[in-house]
Short mmCIF file of C-alpha atoms and ligand atoms in Angstrom, two decimals:
data_model
loop_
_atom_site.label_atom_id
_atom_site.label_comp_id
_atom_site.label_asym_id
_atom_site.label_seq_id
_atom_site.Cartn_x
_atom_site.Cartn_y
_atom_site.Cartn_z
CA MET A 1 -20.25 -4.49 -9.82
CA LYS A 2 -17.29 -2.60 -11.31
CA SER A 3 -15.76 -3.43 -14.94
CA GLU A 4 -12.21 -2.17 -14.09
CA LYS A 5 -9.38 -4.64 -14.09
CA VAL A 6 -7.81 -4.89 -10.66
CA LEU A 7 -4.21 -6.41 -10.47
CA ILE A 8 -2.71 -7.09 -6.77
CA THR A 9 0.88 -7.92 -5.93
CA GLY A 10 1.82 -9.69 -3.07
CA CYS A 11 -1.58 -10.32 -2.46
CA GLY A 12 -0.87 -13.29 -0.36
CA GLY A 13 0.21 -12.14 2.71
CA MET A 14 -1.43 -10.37 6.04
CA LEU A 15 -3.10 -7.04 4.49
CA GLY A 16 -3.79 -9.07 0.98
CA SER A 17 -6.26 -11.79 3.13
CA ALA A 18 -8.40 -8.88 3.54
CA VAL A 19 -7.89 -6.05 0.35
CA TYR A 20 -8.84 -9.76 -1.66
CA PRO A 21 -11.92 -10.41 -0.43
CA TYR A 22 -13.50 -6.79 -0.30
CA PHE A 23 -12.26 -5.99 -3.69
CA THR A 24 -13.55 -9.04 -5.38
CA LYS A 25 -16.71 -8.34 -3.79
CA LEU A 26 -16.90 -5.11 -6.05
CA TYR A 27 -14.93 -5.42 -9.01
CA ASP A 28 -15.55 -7.90 -11.14
CA ASP A 29 -11.75 -9.07 -12.72
CA VAL A 30 -9.51 -8.85 -10.10
CA LEU A 31 -5.47 -10.87 -10.68
CA ALA A 32 -4.60 -11.61 -6.86
CA THR A 33 -0.63 -12.48 -7.29
CA ASP A 34 2.25 -13.30 -4.72
CA LYS A 35 5.46 -14.79 -5.05
CA ASP A 36 4.38 -17.85 -3.08
CA VAL A 37 1.38 -18.99 -4.54
CA ASN A 38 -0.64 -19.62 -0.70
CA GLU A 39 -3.97 -19.53 -2.35
CA LYS A 40 -5.91 -21.42 -5.16
CA TRP A 41 -6.96 -17.77 -6.13
CA LEU A 42 -3.46 -16.54 -6.37
CA PHE A 43 -1.43 -15.68 -9.88
CA LYS A 44 2.51 -16.05 -9.65
CA LEU A 45 3.93 -12.98 -9.83
CA ASP A 46 7.65 -11.72 -8.25
CA VAL A 47 7.83 -7.82 -9.08
CA ARG A 48 11.25 -8.53 -9.03
CA ASP A 49 10.80 -10.38 -12.48
CA HIS A 50 10.55 -7.10 -14.89
CA ALA A 51 9.82 -9.30 -18.23
CA HIS A 52 6.85 -10.95 -16.34
CA LEU A 53 5.37 -7.74 -15.11
CA ASP A 54 5.58 -6.39 -18.29
CA SER A 55 3.69 -8.84 -19.93
CA ILE A 56 1.16 -8.71 -17.19
CA PHE A 57 0.67 -5.42 -18.09
CA LYS A 58 0.45 -5.96 -21.85
CA GLU A 59 -1.51 -8.73 -21.48
CA PHE A 60 -4.36 -8.50 -18.56
CA ARG A 61 -3.63 -3.90 -18.98
CA PRO A 62 -5.24 -3.12 -15.42
CA ASP A 63 -7.10 -0.16 -14.69
CA LEU A 64 -5.90 -0.07 -10.96
CA VAL A 65 -2.92 -1.69 -9.32
CA LEU A 66 -2.47 -2.39 -5.36
CA HIS A 67 0.95 -2.63 -4.92
CA LEU A 68 0.83 -4.53 -1.84
CA ALA A 69 4.26 -6.80 -2.42
CA ALA A 70 7.37 -5.82 -0.14
CA GLU A 71 9.81 -7.53 1.73
CA THR A 72 8.52 -6.57 4.86
CA ASP A 73 10.58 -8.23 8.06
CA LEU A 74 13.21 -5.87 9.08
CA GLU A 75 15.85 -8.26 9.97
CA TYR A 76 15.87 -10.24 6.91
CA CYS A 77 15.96 -6.74 5.17
CA GLU A 78 18.73 -5.65 7.21
CA THR A 79 20.62 -8.64 6.55
CA HIS A 80 19.83 -9.02 2.64
CA PRO A 81 19.89 -5.08 1.63
CA GLU A 82 20.16 -6.33 -1.99
CA ILE A 83 16.73 -8.04 -2.13
CA ALA A 84 15.33 -5.38 0.20
CA GLU A 85 16.14 -3.10 -2.85
CA ALA A 86 15.23 -4.90 -5.23
CA THR A 87 11.32 -6.11 -3.87
CA ASN A 88 10.99 -2.51 -2.23
CA SER A 89 12.28 -0.06 -4.64
CA VAL A 90 13.49 -1.14 -7.96
CA ALA A 91 10.58 -2.87 -8.52
CA THR A 92 8.49 -0.41 -7.23
CA ARG A 93 9.51 1.88 -9.75
CA LYS A 94 9.33 -0.72 -12.59
CA ILE A 95 5.46 -0.78 -11.60
CA ALA A 96 5.04 3.08 -11.60
CA LYS A 97 6.82 3.29 -14.83
CA LEU A 98 4.44 0.52 -16.43
CA SER A 99 1.49 2.27 -14.52
CA GLU A 100 1.64 5.74 -16.63
CA GLU A 101 2.37 3.66 -19.54
CA TYR A 102 -0.90 1.88 -19.59
CA GLY A 103 -2.52 5.24 -18.05
CA THR A 104 -3.37 2.75 -14.85
CA THR A 105 -4.00 3.68 -11.26
CA LEU A 106 -1.47 2.92 -8.63
CA VAL A 107 -1.51 2.41 -4.80
CA TYR A 108 1.35 1.72 -3.07
CA ILE A 109 1.49 0.51 0.40
CA SER A 110 4.28 2.30 2.79
CA THR A 111 4.55 2.53 6.35
CA ALA A 112 5.33 4.91 9.18
CA GLY A 113 9.00 3.35 9.28
CA VAL A 114 9.46 5.70 6.54
CA PHE A 115 10.19 8.40 9.94
CA ASP A 116 13.18 8.29 12.56
CA GLY A 117 10.37 8.43 14.91
CA THR A 118 11.97 11.56 17.05
CA LYS A 119 8.71 13.63 16.57
CA SER A 120 6.85 14.21 20.28
CA ASP A 121 3.25 13.98 18.35
CA PHE A 122 1.78 12.09 15.89
CA TYR A 123 3.50 12.05 12.77
CA VAL A 124 1.37 13.91 9.67
CA GLU A 125 1.56 13.90 5.56
CA THR A 126 3.97 17.09 5.79
CA ASP A 127 6.30 15.84 7.75
CA LYS A 128 9.56 14.52 6.40
CA PRO A 129 10.58 11.00 6.17
CA ASN A 130 14.31 10.47 7.60
CA PRO A 131 14.68 6.64 7.86
CA ILE A 132 16.68 4.84 9.46
CA MET A 133 17.04 1.19 8.87
CA VAL A 134 16.95 -0.69 5.34
CA TYR A 135 13.38 -1.59 5.42
CA GLY A 136 12.03 2.48 5.49
CA GLN A 137 14.79 3.49 3.37
CA THR A 138 13.50 0.95 0.93
CA LYS A 139 9.90 1.49 1.11
CA TYR A 140 10.41 5.19 1.12
CA ASP A 141 12.77 5.05 -1.97
CA GLY A 142 9.18 3.34 -3.42
CA GLU A 143 7.17 6.10 -2.14
CA LEU A 144 9.61 8.52 -4.25
CA HIS A 145 9.67 5.72 -7.13
CA VAL A 146 6.18 6.24 -7.56
CA LEU A 147 5.62 9.73 -6.69
CA ASN A 148 7.95 11.07 -9.64
CA ASN A 149 7.32 8.12 -12.53
CA CYS A 150 2.98 8.18 -11.84
CA SER A 151 0.49 10.63 -12.56
CA LYS A 152 -2.46 8.98 -10.76
CA ALA A 153 -0.83 7.74 -7.97
CA PHE A 154 -1.75 7.32 -3.99
CA VAL A 155 1.07 6.62 -1.57
CA VAL A 156 -0.99 4.98 1.42
CA ARG A 157 1.21 4.57 4.59
CA ALA A 158 -0.38 1.65 6.95
CA GLY A 159 1.19 1.41 10.73
CA TRP A 160 1.04 -2.06 13.05
CA MET A 161 -0.59 -4.12 11.25
CA MET A 162 -3.27 -6.49 12.21
CA GLY A 163 -4.93 -8.96 9.95
CA GLY A 164 -4.61 -12.23 7.94
CA GLY A 165 -6.37 -14.26 10.94
CA GLU A 166 -5.36 -17.85 12.15
CA ALA A 167 -3.34 -18.59 8.63
CA LYS A 168 -1.41 -15.34 8.07
CA GLU A 169 -1.81 -13.00 11.29
CA LYS A 170 2.50 -13.08 11.80
CA LYS A 171 3.11 -10.40 13.52
CA PHE A 172 2.41 -9.13 17.25
CA ILE A 173 -1.07 -9.84 17.98
CA TYR A 174 -0.09 -13.33 16.92
CA LYS A 175 3.18 -13.76 19.15
CA MET A 176 1.08 -12.38 21.89
CA LEU A 177 -1.80 -15.18 21.56
CA LYS A 178 0.70 -17.96 20.40
CA GLN A 179 2.15 -17.57 24.43
CA ILE A 180 -1.82 -17.33 25.63
CA GLY A 181 -2.67 -20.19 23.70
CA GLU A 182 0.09 -22.18 25.48
CA ASN A 183 -0.92 -21.51 28.47
CA LYS A 184 1.85 -18.58 29.27
CA LYS A 185 1.69 -17.00 32.77
CA GLU A 186 3.67 -14.47 32.50
CA LEU A 187 4.40 -11.95 29.09
CA PHE A 188 6.43 -9.03 28.04
CA ALA A 189 5.83 -6.51 25.76
CA VAL A 190 7.70 -3.24 24.92
CA ASN A 191 6.82 0.25 26.31
CA ASP A 192 9.18 2.44 24.60
CA LEU A 193 8.04 2.21 21.18
CA TRP A 194 5.40 3.89 19.62
CA GLY A 195 2.98 3.40 17.12
CA THR A 196 -0.43 3.06 15.57
CA PRO A 197 -2.38 0.07 15.43
CA THR A 198 -4.23 -0.89 11.55
CA CYS A 199 -6.69 -2.75 10.86
CA ALA A 200 -5.97 -4.55 7.68
CA TYR A 201 -10.32 -4.74 7.41
CA ASN A 202 -10.91 -1.50 8.02
CA PHE A 203 -7.29 -0.47 6.23
CA ALA A 204 -9.43 -2.57 2.72
CA GLN A 205 -12.62 -0.27 2.85
CA ASN A 206 -10.41 2.63 3.61
CA LEU A 207 -8.56 1.75 0.20
CA HIS A 208 -11.33 1.47 -2.21
CA ALA A 209 -12.99 5.07 -0.56
CA LEU A 210 -9.87 6.70 -1.01
CA VAL A 211 -9.39 5.38 -4.94
CA GLU A 212 -12.77 6.38 -5.44
CA THR A 213 -12.04 10.27 -4.67
CA LYS A 214 -9.26 10.68 -7.28
CA GLN A 215 -7.17 12.79 -5.20
CA TYR A 216 -3.97 11.40 -5.82
CA GLY A 217 -1.19 11.94 -3.32
CA THR A 218 0.44 10.08 -0.09
CA TYR A 219 -2.00 9.80 3.04
CA HIS A 220 -2.18 8.61 6.01
CA MET A 221 -4.52 5.46 6.83
CA VAL A 222 -4.40 4.10 10.05
CA CYS A 223 -6.75 3.44 13.04
CA ALA A 224 -7.62 6.30 15.17
CA GLY A 225 -5.46 6.44 18.52
CA GLY A 226 -2.00 5.17 19.52
CA GLY A 227 -0.07 3.32 22.24
CA THR A 228 2.83 1.30 22.64
CA ARG A 229 3.22 -2.72 22.38
CA TYR A 230 2.37 -3.09 26.08
CA ASP A 231 -0.98 -1.12 25.39
CA VAL A 232 -1.90 -3.52 22.60
CA ALA A 233 -0.64 -6.52 24.64
CA ARG A 234 -3.01 -4.94 27.65
CA GLU A 235 -5.89 -4.95 25.50
CA ILE A 236 -5.38 -8.27 24.33
CA LEU A 237 -5.83 -9.64 27.51
CA SER A 238 -8.95 -7.52 28.52
CA ILE A 239 -10.53 -8.72 25.21
CA CYS A 240 -9.54 -12.47 25.85
CA GLU A 241 -10.78 -12.03 29.63
CA ILE A 242 -7.30 -12.92 30.55
CA ASP A 243 -7.24 -11.69 34.73
CA ASP A 244 -4.35 -14.93 35.74
CA VAL A 245 -1.28 -13.98 33.41
CA GLU A 246 0.98 -11.08 33.93
CA LEU A 247 1.37 -8.73 31.85
CA THR A 248 5.33 -6.98 31.99
CA PRO A 249 6.21 -3.70 30.72
CA VAL A 250 10.11 -3.94 29.37
CA SER A 251 12.37 -1.54 26.95
CA SER A 252 13.01 -2.75 23.78
CA ASP A 253 16.95 -4.17 24.36
CA PHE A 254 14.71 -6.63 25.95
CA PHE A 255 14.44 -8.78 22.95
CA LYS A 256 17.31 -6.87 20.95
CA GLU A 257 18.99 -10.30 19.94
CA GLU A 258 15.74 -11.23 18.27
CA TYR A 259 14.80 -8.12 16.85
CA PHE A 260 18.28 -6.57 16.80
CA VAL A 261 17.44 -3.84 14.35
CA VAL A 262 16.81 -0.38 16.11
CA ARG A 263 13.16 0.86 15.42
CA PRO A 264 12.14 4.42 15.02
CA PRO A 265 10.98 4.94 19.21
CA SER A 266 7.29 6.71 17.34
CA GLU A 267 5.45 5.42 14.67
CA ARG A 268 2.51 7.23 15.36
CA LEU A 269 0.56 8.48 12.46
CA ALA A 270 -2.39 10.69 12.26
CA ASN A 271 -5.19 10.56 8.87
CA ALA A 272 -4.74 14.13 8.55
CA GLY A 273 -5.04 14.11 4.80
CA LEU A 274 -7.66 11.82 4.57
CA ASP A 275 -9.01 13.98 6.93
CA ARG A 276 -9.21 17.10 5.14
CA ILE A 277 -10.44 15.23 1.84
CA GLY A 278 -13.04 13.71 4.02
CA CYS A 279 -12.56 10.41 3.58
CA ASN A 280 -11.59 8.99 7.03
CA LEU A 281 -13.12 5.77 7.62
CA MET A 282 -10.59 4.02 10.43
CA ARG A 283 -12.10 2.89 13.51
CA PRO A 284 -10.10 3.43 16.66
CA TRP A 285 -7.92 0.21 17.19
CA GLN A 286 -9.53 -0.93 20.56
CA ASP A 287 -12.65 -1.55 18.43
CA ALA A 288 -10.76 -3.27 15.56
CA LEU A 289 -8.65 -5.27 17.80
CA ARG A 290 -11.50 -6.45 19.45
CA ASP A 291 -13.38 -6.80 16.31
CA TYR A 292 -10.82 -8.35 14.78
CA ILE A 293 -9.80 -11.19 17.81
CA GLU A 294 -13.99 -11.98 18.21
CA THR A 295 -13.94 -13.17 14.86
CA HIS A 296 -10.80 -14.85 13.64
CA PHE A 297 -9.78 -16.23 17.17
CA PRO A 298 -12.96 -16.87 18.67
CA SER A 299 -11.13 -19.75 20.82
CA TYR A 300 -8.91 -17.52 22.82
CA VAL A 301 -12.31 -15.52 24.40
CA ARG A 302 -12.61 -16.70 27.58
CA SER A 303 -16.91 -16.67 27.52
CA ARG A 304 -16.72 -17.81 24.13
CA ILE A 305 -14.57 -21.31 25.07
CA GLN A 306 -16.84 -21.60 28.09
CA ALA A 307 -20.26 -20.92 26.47
N1 NAP B 1 2.91 -5.39 8.24
C1 NAP B 1 3.03 -4.30 8.24
O1 NAP B 1 2.74 -3.85 10.10
C2 NAP B 1 3.19 -3.38 7.75
C3 NAP B 1 2.93 -1.86 8.69
C4 NAP B 1 2.87 -1.26 7.54
C5 NAP B 1 2.95 -0.82 6.12
N2 NAP B 1 3.00 -2.04 5.72
C6 NAP B 1 2.97 -2.34 3.94
O2 NAP B 1 1.93 -2.73 4.04
C7 NAP B 1 2.34 -4.05 2.48
C8 NAP B 1 1.71 -5.56 2.83
O3 NAP B 1 1.65 -6.32 4.12
P1 NAP B 1 1.67 -7.41 4.51
O4 NAP B 1 1.21 -6.63 6.19
O5 NAP B 1 0.68 -8.16 4.04
O6 NAP B 1 3.02 -8.11 5.06
P2 NAP B 1 3.16 -9.69 4.19
O7 NAP B 1 2.21 -10.52 5.29
O8 NAP B 1 4.76 -9.62 4.59
O9 NAP B 1 3.13 -9.43 3.31
C9 NAP B 1 3.60 -9.24 1.79
C10 NAP B 1 3.55 -9.66 0.38
O10 NAP B 1 4.36 -9.56 -0.47
C11 NAP B 1 5.05 -10.69 -0.66
N3 NAP B 1 6.32 -10.53 -1.44
C12 NAP B 1 7.52 -10.68 -0.64
N4 NAP B 1 8.40 -10.45 -1.83
C13 NAP B 1 7.44 -10.89 -3.43
C14 NAP B 1 7.94 -10.23 -4.51
N5 NAP B 1 9.46 -10.19 -4.98
N6 NAP B 1 7.16 -10.78 -5.72
C15 NAP B 1 6.32 -10.92 -4.97
N7 NAP B 1 5.43 -10.89 -3.74
C16 NAP B 1 6.46 -10.97 -2.66
C17 NAP B 1 5.06 -11.60 0.64
O11 NAP B 1 5.34 -12.97 0.49
P3 NAP B 1 6.35 -13.86 1.23
O12 NAP B 1 5.67 -13.91 2.56
O13 NAP B 1 6.93 -15.17 0.67
O14 NAP B 1 7.62 -13.46 1.83
C18 NAP B 1 3.87 -11.47 1.33
O15 NAP B 1 3.11 -12.29 0.71
C19 NAP B 1 3.80 -4.03 2.12
O16 NAP B 1 3.89 -3.37 1.82
C20 NAP B 1 4.29 -3.54 3.69
O17 NAP B 1 5.07 -2.61 3.50
C21 NAP B 1 2.71 -3.26 6.55
#
C-alpha cells in the first residue's frame, strides 16, 4: 500500500464511484469528499467553501488531489452560470493555489466539451479549445487556473462517461436502460453528435498509471473509437440481446426541449498524449460497455434473465 495521502473532491458521482474503490485499494489514506454525503465513506466538502478547503489542506495535507467535483449538468450550468463558475472555475483556482502551496500533485478532470466541435477528425491535446456553452467555458477556465497556478498538475479530459452502476449512472446509458426496463418498443437516439465514450473503471486505472509517471500536463483519456449516441444505443441493444425494439436515429433537434443547450457537433478525443508517453490503457468503448452492462446491469441482458 502507498502511504501518500489522497484527497478526492466530488467523489459521490459517476466517476467517483469507480475512482474511490480503485484508489482505496492502492493508498492507505484516502479522504473522499462531496457536497452531498450519499455514502458512508464520504466526508462533506463543498468546494465553493474556501475556508473549508484551507482547513482540509492544513489538517490533512494531501500529497495527491483528484479534483472531480463539478457542476456537470449542461442545462443547469447554462441557467445558473454563477454557480457553474463558482464550482468549476473559481473553486478550481483555489484548489490549484493550495496544491502549489502544499507541494501537492493535482489532477483536474476536464471534458471534451472545451472544444467547439467543428474539427472533422478526433481532437488531440494540441488543438485549441473554444468552448460554446457555460459548462465548457467554466471547465476550460478551470484548466487554465490549474496550469497557471500549480506546477505538479495533470489536466485530464474525459469523454461521455459511463460509470456508477444502478445507483449513480445518470447519463445516456441509464436513460436507455430505463426505457428498456419499461418495455418501450421504440427508442430514439441522436445521430448528429459525435463523441468518445469513457469507461469510468478503465479511466480510474489509467489515471493512477498516469499519476505514477509524474509527466505533468494535459491529456485526453477516453475509450478507443468514436461514435454517435445512436451507435452507443445500438450497441446497448446488441449487448442486452434485444431484437424486438425499434431504434430510430434522430437529429439533436428532436430533444431540444429537454436538452436546449447546443452541444459541440463533435467531442471525439484521441489519447495522443497517453500514446506518446506509453501510458494508454484505455480499451475500445464497445468492450468496456459490454463489461459495464454485464457487471452492473446483468438483469437487462436477456440470456442472463433466462439463465
Ligand atoms: N459525466 C461526463 O460525461 C463527463 C465527461 C467529461 C468530463 N467529466 C468530468 O468528470 C468529473 C466527474 O464527473 P462525473 O461524471 O462523476 O459527474 P457527476 O456524477 O455529476 O459527479 C460530480 C460530483 O461533483 C459533485 N459536486 C457538484 N458541485 C460540488 C461542489 N460545489 N462541491 C463538491 N462537490 C460538488 C456532484 O454532486 P451533486 O451530484 O450533488 O451535484 C457530483 O457528486 C467532473 O469534473 C466532470 O466535469 C464528466
